[in-house]
Amino acid sequence: MAIDKEQQFDTAADFCGSTFSESAGLCTGEGKPVFDAFMGHLPVVAFFKDRESRYLYINNYGCELFKKPLARFLGHTDAEIWDVKTASVTRQNDETVFSTGKTVKNIESIPVNGELRYFRVTKFLVLKSGNGPRLAGFYMDITDKVAAENENTRLHQQLLQAQKMEAIGTLAGGIAHDFNNLLAAIIGYVEIVRHDMVEDNKAAHPLDQVLKASQRAKELVNQILTFSRKSEVEKKPVRLTPVIREAMQLIRASLPSSIEIEQHIDVDKDTILGDATQIHQVAINLCTNAAHAMTEDGGILSITVDSVNFRAGDHLPARTMKYGTYMRLIISDTGLGMSSIVLKRIFDPFFTTKEVGKGTGMGLSVVHGIVRDHGGEIFVDSARGRGSAFQVLFPLIDEDVYSDSVADAAIPGGSETILFVDDEKYLLDMGKQMLERLGYTVESRASAIDAFEAFNNNPDKYDLLFTDLTMPNMAGDELARRIRQERPDIPVIICSGYGEFFKELRAGDLGIDAFLKKPVGMIQVANTIRQVLDQRKSDVVR
């Protein structure tokens, strides 16, 4: 059986302890040359102390390791050599040996040139007649082993945390899908009622607010999906100011009254190339961290949006940056601030200063990743007692962002017959009502199998297949494939809360004409159906 170095050290120390106790005069007279030769070749620190814990001897290895001359030890106690904490521990172990006569084996840490080193220590009593008891001992440097064990522990904890986060991500994706279905029903039914309502109805405004709140909920679900998905985020021109204002509205509701919000947002051009949901996530995470720093005493959360221009010859704050104009988001607090040690690791994955169970250590790491993925940079300025300020820079682009709002646009309808399929009954009922209000004749089925049977009974009856994707027994893409085998000309629209699945579908092979991601509003549904049907008619004419 293999014996490691520490076991060898313990065995040798035990042997030396018994030998020195029996031959305490070895280090004097004729035995001194033998003693010096023996001690001088030991790959460990060896020493003797008197009853007052003053050093009587320390070998050359000890002087070299501790970076101190022999004179610094001889006649001196640990209290005169080391700091108070180190000396207290060594003195306590010495006293245990003197008072009990038993060998002490322990771990002691000693600062060497500013670095804390760890030693496996064996101390034992040497009885010498005339001058009283002597203490002898050995120090074996195990700093590398301790560091390796700490690193293994850290890596193991990170692995467990990563596995936990992966599981949470998978769970989040499933929850987001279910929540998207609920939102689809809420948005759909409200839009149906709103569609049937005259404009001056007193309930119109509250219903519009419900739709706005539902839209914010939809964006929140998108954040959850962003966390759970691993696909590349599609970036497009987006205005920074509205995204930050929206984030402020959401964060304000969660802050205690002891935290005041100050906003300084006044810019003309603020378009960046990015993903609005991820930018929203950056603002929320930074504001949440700032709020946590002011939990005890309250304070001021300040949000600033402006621009900064770096011309040729100017100092760039990061090597990854290029000359040009950047949008700047500054989020600062008047909280506790951070030490220099914390600042060095602030963006490391899984690093957190929060109590166990109150943080994953992923927030700022995710923020850093998003900012860098957007071609930006993030900087932090903080010190204990004076709060923190995070500065985020995004490259400004010279493009206009056109509003997607079509609230005042006419909603297109039709008279065609649609086969509508969804396994959720409330979505099936809502969808049927919505499509009928658009003028279509609708046959609804709660399963793909029932829908395929209805289609086979009269294949020429239907002008469009509108189906959910994820359903038991037969999925929407399989239903589309089977129906397209019978009628290659029939248009197909697939709708699902699992947006990332769309990329996995063989759209060209299946003949899928359009994909819609739940929750989807009446206007988008109406426009998509009309575009698909008209495109098919155009293809037939050609």
Short mmCIF file of C-alpha atoms in Angstrom, two decimals, residues 3-506:
data_model
loop_
_atom_site.label_atom_id
_atom_site.label_comp_id
_atom_site.label_asym_id
_atom_site.label_seq_id
_atom_site.Cartn_x
_atom_site.Cartn_y
_atom_site.Cartn_z
CA ILE A 3 2.20 5.84 1.80
CA ASP A 4 1.87 9.56 1.10
CA LYS A 5 4.37 12.20 2.22
CA GLU A 6 2.35 13.23 5.27
CA GLN A 7 2.24 9.63 6.53
CA GLN A 8 5.99 9.39 6.01
CA PHE A 9 6.40 12.68 7.89
CA ASP A 10 4.31 11.43 10.83
CA THR A 11 6.25 8.16 11.00
CA ALA A 12 9.61 9.94 10.91
CA ALA A 13 8.47 12.51 13.47
CA ASP A 14 7.32 9.78 15.86
CA PHE A 15 10.66 8.01 15.49
CA CYS A 16 12.61 11.23 16.05
CA GLY A 17 10.48 12.04 19.07
CA SER A 18 11.29 8.78 20.79
CA THR A 19 14.95 8.93 19.75
CA PHE A 20 15.47 12.50 20.98
CA SER A 21 13.71 11.73 24.24
CA GLU A 22 16.07 8.83 24.87
CA SER A 23 19.19 10.68 23.64
CA ALA A 24 18.57 14.28 24.57
CA GLY A 25 22.31 15.01 24.65
CA LEU A 26 22.76 14.16 21.00
CA CYS A 27 22.99 17.83 19.98
CA THR A 28 25.99 18.53 22.22
CA GLY A 29 29.53 17.25 22.57
CA GLU A 30 30.65 14.40 20.35
CA GLY A 31 27.17 13.84 18.98
CA LYS A 32 26.78 17.37 17.62
CA PRO A 33 28.36 16.73 14.16
CA VAL A 34 26.03 13.79 13.65
CA PHE A 35 23.09 15.86 14.83
CA ASP A 36 23.95 18.80 12.56
CA ALA A 37 24.40 16.54 9.55
CA PHE A 38 21.09 14.83 10.23
CA MET A 39 19.14 18.05 10.76
CA GLY A 40 20.82 19.80 7.84
CA HIS A 41 19.57 17.21 5.35
CA LEU A 42 15.97 17.08 6.54
CA PRO A 43 13.47 18.33 3.89
CA VAL A 44 11.35 19.78 6.70
CA VAL A 45 11.70 22.49 9.33
CA ALA A 46 13.22 21.14 12.57
CA PHE A 47 13.56 23.11 15.81
CA PHE A 48 14.08 23.05 19.60
CA LYS A 49 12.55 25.39 22.19
CA ASP A 50 13.07 25.88 25.91
CA ARG A 51 10.32 25.97 28.54
CA GLU A 52 9.55 29.62 27.67
CA SER A 53 9.13 28.68 23.99
CA ARG A 54 12.35 30.45 23.02
CA TYR A 55 14.11 28.91 20.03
CA LEU A 56 17.29 27.03 20.94
CA TYR A 57 17.80 25.62 17.46
CA ILE A 58 16.29 25.69 13.97
CA ASN A 59 17.81 23.97 10.93
CA ASN A 60 18.93 25.68 7.73
CA TYR A 61 15.85 24.51 5.86
CA GLY A 62 13.68 26.43 8.34
CA CYS A 63 15.67 29.65 7.94
CA GLU A 64 15.50 29.38 4.15
CA LEU A 65 11.78 28.58 4.08
CA PHE A 66 10.80 31.36 6.50
CA LYS A 67 13.18 33.84 4.79
CA LYS A 68 14.80 34.79 8.11
CA PRO A 69 18.39 34.55 9.44
CA LEU A 70 19.28 32.18 12.26
CA ALA A 71 19.81 35.08 14.68
CA ARG A 72 16.18 36.11 14.21
CA PHE A 73 15.11 32.84 15.85
CA LEU A 74 17.68 31.97 18.50
CA GLY A 75 16.64 33.27 21.91
CA HIS A 76 13.34 34.64 20.59
CA THR A 77 9.76 33.47 21.00
CA ASP A 78 7.15 33.24 18.26
CA ALA A 79 5.53 36.38 19.66
CA GLU A 80 8.71 38.27 18.76
CA ILE A 81 8.87 36.75 15.27
CA TRP A 82 5.33 36.34 13.96
CA ASP A 83 2.08 38.28 14.13
CA VAL A 84 -0.16 38.04 17.19
CA LYS A 85 -2.60 35.51 15.69
CA THR A 86 0.13 33.15 14.47
CA ALA A 87 2.11 33.40 17.72
CA SER A 88 -1.01 32.71 19.79
CA VAL A 89 -1.69 29.43 17.96
CA THR A 90 1.92 28.20 18.12
CA ARG A 91 2.20 29.13 21.81
CA GLN A 92 -1.04 27.28 22.60
CA ASN A 93 0.27 24.11 20.93
CA ASP A 94 3.59 24.47 22.77
CA GLU A 95 1.84 24.75 26.12
CA THR A 96 -0.21 21.63 25.39
CA VAL A 97 3.02 19.66 24.90
CA PHE A 98 4.65 21.07 28.06
CA SER A 99 1.58 20.59 30.25
CA THR A 100 0.56 17.11 29.11
CA GLY A 101 3.85 15.64 27.92
CA LYS A 102 1.99 14.27 24.90
CA THR A 103 2.89 14.70 21.26
CA VAL A 104 0.77 17.27 19.41
CA LYS A 105 -0.01 16.91 15.72
CA ASN A 106 -1.77 19.82 14.12
CA ILE A 107 -2.02 22.22 11.19
CA GLU A 108 -0.54 25.70 11.65
CA SER A 109 -0.51 28.61 9.22
CA ILE A 110 2.41 31.06 9.10
CA PRO A 111 2.77 34.15 6.88
CA VAL A 112 5.89 34.01 4.71
CA ASN A 113 6.69 37.11 2.63
CA GLY A 114 3.04 38.16 2.68
CA GLU A 115 1.76 34.72 1.67
CA LEU A 116 -0.02 32.51 4.17
CA ARG A 117 1.56 29.05 4.13
CA TYR A 118 0.21 25.92 5.79
CA PHE A 119 2.27 23.39 7.76
CA ARG A 120 1.66 19.96 9.17
CA VAL A 121 3.18 20.20 12.65
CA THR A 122 4.47 17.59 15.07
CA LYS A 123 5.65 18.81 18.50
CA PHE A 124 6.93 16.58 21.30
CA LEU A 125 8.71 16.81 24.66
CA VAL A 126 12.45 16.15 25.05
CA LEU A 127 13.50 15.58 28.67
CA LYS A 128 16.95 17.04 29.34
CA SER A 129 18.34 16.87 32.86
CA GLY A 130 19.61 20.03 34.48
CA ASN A 131 18.00 22.69 32.31
CA GLY A 132 14.45 21.37 32.37
CA PRO A 133 12.24 20.07 29.55
CA ARG A 134 12.81 20.98 25.94
CA LEU A 135 10.29 21.03 23.10
CA ALA A 136 11.25 19.68 19.68
CA GLY A 137 9.23 19.75 16.53
CA PHE A 138 8.94 19.55 12.77
CA TYR A 139 7.07 21.66 10.20
CA MET A 140 6.15 20.11 6.85
CA ASP A 141 5.00 22.59 4.19
CA ILE A 142 1.63 21.42 2.83
CA THR A 143 0.54 24.72 1.24
CA ASP A 144 0.28 23.25 -2.26
CA LYS A 145 -1.83 20.37 -1.00
CA VAL A 146 -4.16 22.71 0.91
CA ALA A 147 -4.48 24.91 -2.17
CA ALA A 148 -5.26 21.88 -4.33
CA GLU A 149 -7.88 20.65 -1.87
CA ASN A 150 -9.45 24.11 -1.71
CA GLU A 151 -9.47 24.31 -5.51
CA ASN A 152 -11.05 20.86 -5.77
CA THR A 153 -13.69 21.90 -3.26
CA ARG A 154 -14.33 25.11 -5.18
CA LEU A 155 -14.58 23.28 -8.51
CA HIS A 156 -16.90 20.69 -6.97
CA GLN A 157 -19.13 23.43 -5.62
CA GLN A 158 -19.13 25.14 -9.02
CA LEU A 159 -20.03 21.85 -10.70
CA LEU A 160 -22.93 21.33 -8.31
CA GLN A 161 -24.04 24.91 -8.87
CA ALA A 162 -23.75 24.52 -12.64
CA GLN A 163 -25.82 21.33 -12.52
CA LYS A 164 -28.38 23.11 -10.37
CA MET A 165 -28.52 26.05 -12.77
CA GLU A 166 -28.89 23.70 -15.74
CA ALA A 167 -31.79 21.96 -14.00
CA ILE A 168 -33.35 25.32 -13.18
CA GLY A 169 -32.91 26.36 -16.79
CA THR A 170 -34.73 23.27 -18.02
CA LEU A 171 -37.47 23.80 -15.46
CA ALA A 172 -37.71 27.48 -16.39
CA GLY A 173 -38.24 26.59 -20.03
CA GLY A 174 -41.15 24.32 -19.12
CA ILE A 175 -42.70 26.88 -16.80
CA ALA A 176 -42.34 29.56 -19.46
CA HIS A 177 -44.17 27.37 -21.96
CA ASP A 178 -47.09 26.84 -19.59
CA PHE A 179 -47.15 30.52 -18.68
CA ASN A 180 -47.13 31.48 -22.35
CA ASN A 181 -50.26 29.37 -22.84
CA LEU A 182 -51.97 31.19 -19.98
CA LEU A 183 -50.90 34.55 -21.38
CA ALA A 184 -52.15 33.54 -24.81
CA ALA A 185 -55.60 32.93 -23.35
CA ILE A 186 -55.59 36.18 -21.34
CA ILE A 187 -54.46 38.30 -24.28
CA GLY A 188 -56.77 36.51 -26.68
CA TYR A 189 -59.95 36.82 -24.64
CA VAL A 190 -59.24 40.46 -23.73
CA GLU A 191 -58.67 41.28 -27.39
CA ILE A 192 -61.91 39.55 -28.33
CA VAL A 193 -63.84 41.62 -25.79
CA ARG A 194 -61.97 44.75 -26.84
CA HIS A 195 -62.73 44.04 -30.50
CA ASP A 196 -66.46 43.82 -29.78
CA MET A 197 -66.48 46.96 -27.64
CA VAL A 198 -67.22 50.51 -28.75
CA GLU A 199 -64.34 52.91 -28.18
CA ASP A 200 -66.12 55.10 -25.62
CA ASN A 201 -66.98 52.16 -23.38
CA LYS A 202 -65.74 52.81 -19.82
CA ALA A 203 -64.14 49.36 -19.73
CA ALA A 204 -61.98 50.08 -22.78
CA HIS A 205 -59.18 51.82 -20.90
CA PRO A 206 -58.87 49.16 -18.13
CA LEU A 207 -58.77 46.45 -20.79
CA ASP A 208 -56.02 48.31 -22.63
CA GLN A 209 -54.06 48.37 -19.37
CA VAL A 210 -54.56 44.61 -19.03
CA LEU A 211 -53.10 44.17 -22.51
CA LYS A 212 -50.11 46.37 -21.62
CA ALA A 213 -49.51 44.40 -18.42
CA SER A 214 -49.78 41.17 -20.41
CA GLN A 215 -47.17 42.48 -22.81
CA ARG A 216 -44.81 43.13 -19.88
CA ALA A 217 -45.52 39.61 -18.63
CA LYS A 218 -44.70 38.31 -22.10
CA GLU A 219 -41.35 40.10 -21.98
CA LEU A 220 -40.70 38.64 -18.54
CA VAL A 221 -41.30 35.14 -19.91
CA ASN A 222 -38.88 35.94 -22.71
CA GLN A 223 -36.27 36.71 -20.05
CA ILE A 224 -36.88 33.30 -18.51
CA LEU A 225 -36.54 31.69 -21.91
CA THR A 226 -33.34 33.66 -22.52
CA PHE A 227 -31.99 32.14 -19.32
CA SER A 228 -32.98 28.59 -20.30
CA ARG A 229 -32.16 28.57 -24.01
CA LYS A 230 -28.71 28.10 -25.48
CA SER A 231 -29.41 29.43 -28.96
CA GLU A 232 -27.89 32.59 -30.39
CA VAL A 233 -29.94 35.70 -29.69
CA GLU A 234 -31.02 37.62 -32.78
CA LYS A 235 -30.05 41.27 -32.51
CA LYS A 236 -31.78 44.17 -34.21
CA PRO A 237 -31.85 47.97 -33.87
CA VAL A 238 -33.43 48.85 -30.53
CA ARG A 239 -33.80 52.12 -28.63
CA LEU A 240 -32.09 51.97 -25.25
CA THR A 241 -34.16 54.61 -23.41
CA PRO A 242 -37.60 52.91 -23.61
CA VAL A 243 -36.08 49.61 -22.48
CA ILE A 244 -34.48 51.24 -19.44
CA ARG A 245 -37.67 53.16 -18.58
CA GLU A 246 -39.66 49.91 -18.76
CA ALA A 247 -37.15 48.20 -16.47
CA MET A 248 -37.43 51.08 -14.00
CA GLN A 249 -41.21 50.70 -13.87
CA LEU A 250 -40.84 47.02 -12.99
CA ILE A 251 -38.07 47.49 -10.43
CA ARG A 252 -39.83 50.36 -8.68
CA ALA A 253 -42.65 48.11 -7.48
CA SER A 254 -40.20 45.76 -5.74
CA LEU A 255 -38.17 48.39 -3.89
CA PRO A 256 -38.84 49.39 -0.27
CA SER A 257 -39.85 52.98 0.43
CA SER A 258 -36.43 53.57 2.03
CA ILE A 259 -34.81 53.47 -1.43
CA GLU A 260 -35.28 56.53 -3.62
CA ILE A 261 -34.93 56.34 -7.41
CA GLU A 262 -33.32 59.15 -9.39
CA GLN A 263 -33.45 59.08 -13.20
CA HIS A 264 -31.33 61.19 -15.52
CA ILE A 265 -32.41 60.19 -19.02
CA ASP A 266 -32.30 62.83 -21.73
CA VAL A 267 -30.92 61.72 -25.11
CA ASP A 268 -31.94 62.27 -28.72
CA LYS A 269 -30.29 59.31 -30.42
CA ASP A 270 -30.05 56.07 -28.46
CA THR A 271 -30.25 53.22 -30.98
CA ILE A 272 -28.04 50.18 -30.42
CA LEU A 273 -27.85 46.78 -32.08
CA GLY A 274 -29.09 44.30 -29.54
CA ASP A 275 -31.83 42.28 -27.94
CA ALA A 276 -34.31 44.34 -25.92
CA THR A 277 -35.05 41.49 -23.52
CA GLN A 278 -31.38 41.00 -22.66
CA ILE A 279 -30.78 44.74 -22.24
CA HIS A 280 -33.81 44.76 -19.95
CA GLN A 281 -32.20 41.91 -18.00
CA VAL A 282 -28.96 43.87 -17.62
CA ALA A 283 -30.82 46.85 -16.14
CA ILE A 284 -32.93 44.70 -13.80
CA ASN A 285 -29.92 42.75 -12.49
CA LEU A 286 -27.82 45.86 -11.87
CA CYS A 287 -30.71 47.64 -10.14
CA THR A 288 -31.46 44.58 -8.03
CA ASN A 289 -27.84 44.35 -6.88
CA ALA A 290 -27.84 48.05 -6.07
CA ALA A 291 -31.04 47.64 -4.04
CA HIS A 292 -29.55 44.72 -2.09
CA ALA A 293 -26.58 46.92 -1.16
CA MET A 294 -29.00 49.41 0.44
CA THR A 295 -31.33 46.94 2.17
CA GLU A 296 -30.38 47.87 5.73
CA ASP A 297 -30.20 51.67 5.68
CA GLY A 298 -31.88 52.60 2.41
CA GLY A 299 -30.37 55.13 0.03
CA ILE A 300 -30.52 56.45 -3.51
CA LEU A 301 -30.61 54.34 -6.67
CA SER A 302 -29.49 56.52 -9.57
CA ILE A 303 -29.98 55.66 -13.25
CA THR A 304 -28.34 57.73 -15.97
CA VAL A 305 -28.54 57.28 -19.74
CA ASP A 306 -26.35 59.45 -21.93
CA SER A 307 -23.76 59.12 -24.68
CA VAL A 308 -20.00 59.42 -24.80
CA ASN A 309 -17.81 59.88 -27.86
CA PHE A 310 -14.28 58.52 -28.20
CA ARG A 311 -12.36 60.24 -30.98
CA ALA A 312 -9.14 59.07 -32.59
CA GLY A 313 -6.34 59.67 -30.12
CA ASP A 314 -8.61 59.52 -27.05
CA HIS A 315 -7.87 56.99 -24.35
CA LEU A 316 -10.14 53.97 -24.73
CA PRO A 317 -11.11 52.45 -21.37
CA ALA A 318 -10.84 48.90 -22.76
CA ARG A 319 -8.74 47.27 -25.48
CA THR A 320 -11.83 45.67 -27.01
CA MET A 321 -13.42 49.06 -27.68
CA LYS A 322 -13.20 51.05 -30.91
CA TYR A 323 -13.35 54.76 -31.54
CA GLY A 324 -16.86 56.12 -31.94
CA THR A 325 -19.98 56.99 -29.95
CA TYR A 326 -21.31 54.75 -27.20
CA MET A 327 -24.57 54.81 -25.29
CA ARG A 328 -23.75 54.87 -21.59
CA LEU A 329 -25.92 53.40 -18.84
CA ILE A 330 -24.80 54.25 -15.30
CA ILE A 331 -26.49 52.56 -12.34
CA SER A 332 -25.17 53.66 -8.95
CA ASP A 333 -26.12 53.25 -5.31
CA THR A 334 -25.24 54.75 -1.95
CA GLY A 335 -24.93 51.36 -0.28
CA LEU A 336 -22.14 49.49 1.48
CA GLY A 337 -19.71 49.39 -1.42
CA MET A 338 -17.24 46.61 -2.19
CA SER A 339 -13.69 45.81 -1.12
CA SER A 340 -10.86 45.51 -3.63
CA ILE A 341 -10.88 41.73 -3.15
CA VAL A 342 -14.57 41.49 -4.07
CA LEU A 343 -14.09 43.82 -7.05
CA LYS A 344 -11.52 41.47 -8.57
CA ARG A 345 -14.06 38.62 -8.67
CA ILE A 346 -17.30 40.53 -9.13
CA PHE A 347 -17.97 39.12 -12.62
CA ASP A 348 -16.80 35.55 -11.90
CA PRO A 349 -19.49 32.88 -12.37
CA PHE A 350 -20.98 31.64 -9.07
CA PHE A 351 -19.18 34.29 -7.01
CA THR A 352 -21.53 35.93 -4.54
CA THR A 353 -21.29 37.85 -1.29
CA LYS A 354 -24.87 37.02 -0.36
CA GLU A 355 -25.80 34.54 2.33
CA VAL A 356 -26.32 30.90 1.40
CA GLY A 357 -29.70 30.51 -0.29
CA LYS A 358 -30.00 34.19 -1.19
CA GLY A 359 -27.96 34.30 -4.38
CA THR A 360 -26.51 32.09 -7.11
CA GLY A 361 -23.60 34.30 -8.06
CA MET A 362 -24.81 34.33 -11.66
CA GLY A 363 -26.38 37.80 -11.87
CA LEU A 364 -23.32 39.93 -12.64
CA SER A 365 -21.69 37.13 -14.60
CA VAL A 366 -24.74 37.01 -16.87
CA VAL A 367 -24.71 40.81 -17.14
CA HIS A 368 -21.05 40.77 -18.15
CA GLY A 369 -21.71 38.11 -20.77
CA ILE A 370 -24.65 40.00 -22.27
CA VAL A 371 -22.76 43.29 -22.43
CA ARG A 372 -19.72 41.72 -24.10
CA ASP A 373 -21.98 39.83 -26.52
CA HIS A 374 -23.44 43.20 -27.55
CA GLY A 375 -19.98 44.56 -28.34
CA GLY A 376 -20.01 46.65 -25.17
CA GLU A 377 -18.03 46.96 -21.97
CA ILE A 378 -18.92 47.20 -18.30
CA PHE A 379 -16.90 48.93 -15.58
CA VAL A 380 -17.42 49.20 -11.85
CA ASP A 381 -16.20 51.80 -9.37
CA SER A 382 -16.69 50.99 -5.70
CA ALA A 383 -15.12 51.17 -2.27
CA ARG A 384 -16.25 50.17 1.19
CA GLY A 385 -18.49 52.84 2.65
CA ARG A 386 -19.12 54.90 -0.50
CA GLY A 387 -21.41 52.76 -2.65
CA SER A 388 -20.95 51.39 -6.15
CA ALA A 389 -21.39 52.64 -9.71
CA PHE A 390 -21.69 50.34 -12.72
CA GLN A 391 -21.04 51.91 -16.11
CA VAL A 392 -22.21 50.02 -19.21
CA LEU A 393 -21.23 51.09 -22.73
CA PHE A 394 -23.07 49.96 -25.89
CA PRO A 395 -21.96 51.03 -29.40
CA LEU A 396 -24.40 53.55 -30.89
CA ILE A 397 -25.63 52.80 -34.42
CA ASP A 398 -26.93 55.30 -36.95
CA GLU A 399 -30.31 53.69 -37.63
CA ASP A 400 -33.89 54.60 -36.83
CA VAL A 401 -36.22 52.21 -35.03
CA TYR A 402 -39.70 52.08 -36.40
CA SER A 403 -42.55 51.29 -34.05
CA ASP A 404 -44.23 47.93 -34.40
CA SER A 405 -47.46 49.44 -33.10
CA VAL A 406 -50.45 48.74 -35.31
CA ALA A 407 -53.12 49.59 -32.79
CA ASP A 408 -54.90 51.93 -35.19
CA ALA A 409 -54.46 49.74 -38.27
CA ALA A 410 -57.37 47.85 -39.80
CA ILE A 411 -57.44 44.17 -38.87
CA PRO A 412 -57.61 42.01 -42.03
CA GLY A 413 -60.07 39.15 -42.11
CA GLY A 414 -61.43 36.61 -44.57
CA SER A 415 -64.06 34.01 -45.34
CA GLU A 416 -61.92 30.88 -45.79
CA THR A 417 -62.27 27.70 -43.74
CA ILE A 418 -59.58 27.01 -41.14
CA LEU A 419 -58.79 23.74 -39.36
CA PHE A 420 -57.69 24.94 -35.91
CA VAL A 421 -55.89 22.50 -33.55
CA ASP A 422 -54.79 22.92 -29.91
CA ASP A 423 -54.82 20.44 -27.03
CA GLU A 424 -55.53 23.15 -24.43
CA LYS A 425 -59.32 23.57 -24.31
CA TYR A 426 -59.29 27.21 -23.20
CA LEU A 427 -56.91 28.09 -26.05
CA LEU A 428 -59.01 26.10 -28.48
CA ASP A 429 -62.18 27.99 -27.50
CA MET A 430 -60.42 31.35 -27.50
CA GLY A 431 -58.75 30.75 -30.85
CA LYS A 432 -62.01 29.65 -32.47
CA GLN A 433 -63.79 32.78 -31.25
CA MET A 434 -60.97 35.04 -32.41
CA LEU A 435 -60.82 33.52 -35.90
CA GLU A 436 -64.60 33.64 -36.28
CA ARG A 437 -64.59 37.34 -35.40
CA LEU A 438 -62.13 37.79 -38.23
CA GLY A 439 -64.75 36.31 -40.56
CA TYR A 440 -63.35 32.82 -41.01
CA THR A 441 -65.23 29.53 -40.80
CA VAL A 442 -63.49 27.49 -38.13
CA GLU A 443 -63.47 23.80 -37.29
CA SER A 444 -61.58 23.17 -34.06
CA ARG A 445 -60.07 19.92 -32.80
CA ALA A 446 -58.40 19.20 -29.44
CA SER A 447 -55.93 16.63 -30.80
CA ALA A 448 -53.86 16.12 -33.91
CA ILE A 449 -55.36 12.66 -34.40
CA ASP A 450 -58.92 14.06 -34.44
CA ALA A 451 -57.79 16.84 -36.77
CA PHE A 452 -56.23 14.40 -39.22
CA GLU A 453 -59.39 12.29 -39.19
CA ALA A 454 -61.53 15.37 -39.90
CA PHE A 455 -59.21 16.34 -42.74
CA ASN A 456 -59.33 12.86 -44.30
CA ASN A 457 -63.12 12.95 -44.27
CA ASN A 458 -63.09 16.01 -46.55
CA PRO A 459 -59.57 17.11 -47.63
CA ASP A 460 -60.80 19.86 -49.95
CA LYS A 461 -62.93 21.51 -47.27
CA TYR A 462 -60.09 23.37 -45.58
CA ASP A 463 -58.14 26.37 -46.83
CA LEU A 464 -55.60 26.51 -43.97
CA LEU A 465 -54.19 24.38 -41.14
CA PHE A 466 -53.49 26.38 -37.96
CA THR A 467 -52.00 24.05 -35.31
CA ASP A 468 -50.20 23.98 -31.99
CA LEU A 469 -46.80 22.30 -32.00
CA THR A 470 -46.48 20.30 -28.78
CA MET A 471 -49.42 17.93 -28.34
CA PRO A 472 -49.74 14.37 -26.98
CA ASN A 473 -49.89 11.35 -29.33
CA MET A 474 -49.10 13.41 -32.43
CA ALA A 475 -47.22 16.71 -32.61
CA GLY A 476 -48.20 19.60 -34.83
CA ASP A 477 -45.27 19.16 -37.23
CA GLU A 478 -46.20 15.50 -37.78
CA LEU A 479 -49.82 16.49 -38.42
CA ALA A 480 -48.61 19.03 -40.97
CA ARG A 481 -46.42 16.42 -42.67
CA ARG A 482 -49.29 13.94 -43.02
CA ILE A 483 -51.75 16.54 -44.27
CA ARG A 484 -49.22 17.91 -46.77
CA GLN A 485 -48.78 14.38 -48.12
CA GLU A 486 -52.48 14.39 -48.99
CA ARG A 487 -52.70 18.04 -50.07
CA PRO A 488 -49.33 19.67 -50.84
CA ASP A 489 -51.04 22.98 -51.61
CA ILE A 490 -52.66 23.60 -48.21
CA PRO A 491 -51.05 26.45 -46.20
CA VAL A 492 -49.81 25.58 -42.70
CA ILE A 493 -49.24 27.84 -39.69
CA ILE A 494 -47.67 26.41 -36.52
CA CYS A 495 -48.00 28.19 -33.17
CA SER A 496 -46.21 27.24 -29.95
CA GLY A 497 -44.79 28.53 -26.69
CA TYR A 498 -41.56 26.66 -27.44
CA GLY A 499 -40.05 29.16 -29.85
CA GLU A 500 -36.64 27.45 -29.94
CA PHE A 501 -38.21 24.31 -31.42
CA PHE A 502 -38.99 26.23 -34.60
CA LYS A 503 -35.36 26.06 -35.67
CA GLU A 504 -35.42 22.27 -35.38
CA LEU A 505 -38.33 21.88 -37.78
CA ARG A 506 -37.57 21.04 -41.39
#
